[in-house]
CSV table of C-alpha atoms in Angstrom, one decimal:
chain,number,residue,atom,x,y,z
W,10,MET,CA,-9.3,9.8,-9.1
W,11,SER,CA,-5.6,9.0,-8.8
W,12,LEU,CA,-4.0,5.5,-8.6
W,13,LEU,CA,-2.8,6.3,-5.1
W,14,GLN,CA,-6.4,7.3,-4.0
W,15,VAL,CA,-7.7,3.9,-5.5
W,16,TYR,CA,-4.9,2.0,-3.6
W,17,VAL,CA,-5.9,3.6,-0.3
W,18,GLU,CA,-9.7,2.9,-0.9
W,19,GLY,CA,-8.7,-0.6,-1.7
W,20,LEU,CA,-6.9,-0.9,1.9
W,21,ARG,CA,-9.7,0.8,3.6
W,22,GLU,CA,-12.4,-1.3,2.1
W,23,GLY,CA,-10.5,-4.4,2.3
W,24,ASP,CA,-10.6,-4.9,-1.4
W,25,ALA,CA,-7.6,-6.7,-2.7
W,26,ASP,CA,-8.9,-6.7,-6.3
W,27,LYS,CA,-9.4,-2.9,-6.2
W,28,LEU,CA,-6.0,-2.4,-4.6
W,29,ALA,CA,-4.3,-4.6,-7.1
W,30,SER,CA,-6.0,-3.0,-10.2
W,31,VAL,CA,-3.7,0.0,-10.1
W,32,PHE,CA,-0.5,-2.1,-10.4
W,33,ALA,CA,1.0,-3.1,-13.8
W,34,ASP,CA,1.3,-6.8,-14.4
W,35,ASP,CA,4.9,-6.9,-13.6
W,36,ALA,CA,5.0,-4.2,-11.0
W,37,LEU,CA,7.4,-4.2,-8.1
W,38,PHE,CA,6.1,-3.7,-4.6
W,39,ASN,CA,8.5,-3.1,-1.6
W,40,ASP,CA,7.0,-2.3,1.6
W,41,GLU,CA,9.7,-1.6,4.3
W,42,ALA,CA,7.1,-0.2,6.9
W,43,PRO,CA,6.6,-3.7,8.7
W,44,ARG,CA,10.3,-3.3,9.9
W,45,ALA,CA,9.1,-0.6,12.2
W,46,MET,CA,7.3,-3.6,14.1
W,47,GLY,CA,10.2,-6.0,13.8
W,48,MET,CA,8.8,-7.9,10.9
W,49,ASP,CA,10.1,-8.6,7.5
W,50,ALA,CA,9.6,-6.3,4.5
W,51,ILE,CA,7.0,-7.1,2.0
W,52,VAL,CA,8.5,-7.7,-1.3
W,53,LEU,CA,6.1,-8.7,-4.4
W,54,LYS,CA,6.5,-8.8,-8.2
W,55,GLY,CA,3.5,-8.5,-10.1
W,56,ALA,CA,-0.2,-7.4,-9.7
W,57,ALA,CA,-1.3,-11.1,-9.1
W,58,ALA,CA,1.3,-11.5,-6.3
W,59,ILE,CA,0.1,-8.1,-4.8
W,60,ARG,CA,-3.6,-9.2,-4.9
W,61,GLU,CA,-2.7,-12.7,-3.5
W,62,ASN,CA,-0.7,-11.0,-0.6
W,63,PHE,CA,-3.3,-8.4,0.3
W,64,SER,CA,-6.3,-10.9,0.0
W,65,GLY,CA,-4.7,-12.6,2.9
W,66,LEU,CA,-3.9,-9.5,4.9
W,67,LEU,CA,-7.3,-7.9,4.2
W,68,ALA,CA,-9.4,-11.4,4.8
W,69,ASN,CA,-11.0,-9.8,8.0
W,70,GLY,CA,-11.7,-6.5,6.6
W,71,GLY,CA,-10.1,-3.2,5.7
W,72,MET,CA,-7.3,-1.3,7.2
W,73,ASN,CA,-7.6,1.9,9.3
W,74,ILE,CA,-5.7,4.4,7.1
W,75,GLU,CA,-5.6,8.0,8.3
W,76,ASN,CA,-3.9,11.3,7.7
W,77,VAL,CA,-3.6,10.5,4.0
W,78,CYS,CA,-1.6,13.3,2.0
W,79,ILE,CA,-1.0,12.7,-1.6
W,80,ASN,CA,1.2,14.7,-3.7
W,81,GLY,CA,1.6,13.6,-7.3
W,82,ASN,CA,3.1,10.0,-7.1
W,83,ALA,CA,4.0,10.2,-3.4
W,84,MET,CA,1.8,9.7,-0.4
W,85,ARG,CA,2.2,10.1,3.3
W,86,TYR,CA,-0.2,8.2,5.5
W,87,ASP,CA,-0.9,6.6,9.0
W,88,ILE,CA,-1.5,2.7,9.3
W,89,VAL,CA,-3.4,2.7,12.7
W,90,LEU,CA,-3.0,-0.8,14.1
W,91,SER,CA,-4.5,0.2,17.7
W,92,PRO,CA,-5.4,3.2,19.6
W,93,ASP,CA,-1.9,3.4,20.8
W,94,PHE,CA,0.1,2.2,17.9
W,95,SER,CA,0.5,3.5,14.3
W,96,ILE,CA,3.0,3.4,11.6
W,97,ARG,CA,3.7,6.5,9.6
W,98,ALA,CA,4.3,5.6,6.2
W,99,LEU,CA,5.7,7.2,3.0
W,100,GLY,CA,5.0,5.6,-0.3
W,101,VAL,CA,6.4,6.6,-3.8
W,102,ALA,CA,5.2,5.2,-6.9
W,103,THR,CA,6.7,5.2,-10.4
W,104,VAL,CA,3.8,5.2,-13.0
W,105,GLU,CA,4.1,3.9,-16.4
W,106,ASN,CA,1.0,3.6,-19.0
W,107,ASN,CA,-1.5,4.7,-16.2
W,108,ARG,CA,-0.4,1.9,-13.8
W,109,ILE,CA,1.9,1.7,-10.9
W,110,ALA,CA,5.1,0.1,-12.2
W,111,SER,CA,6.9,0.3,-8.8
W,112,TYR,CA,6.0,1.3,-5.3
W,113,GLU,CA,8.3,1.7,-2.4
W,114,VAL,CA,6.9,2.3,1.3
W,115,MET,CA,9.0,3.2,4.2
W,116,ALA,CA,8.2,4.0,7.8
W,117,VAL,CA,8.9,7.6,8.8
W,118,ALA,CA,9.5,9.3,12.2
């Protein structure tokens, strides 16, 4: 199973520990997709910060992630927030020593 597949499973299952397990201790995480909803980007450094952030975001359960397409270290997916609203996202990972060293996410049209 690829690192991005484990990441998606963690999101879907609401498992911040699983999600964070694919990141390097000093990983950089930059998620610009929230800007599509008028919110600030999520910028985190380190697996511990990623785990802490997603523990809060996933406190009420997993996220509805659909239409996942993984190609190497890139992933296109939909974050479904309601029946009428979803964010189309593109994430690109840089992998070093079998862990994600950096992950950049942006909303796409």
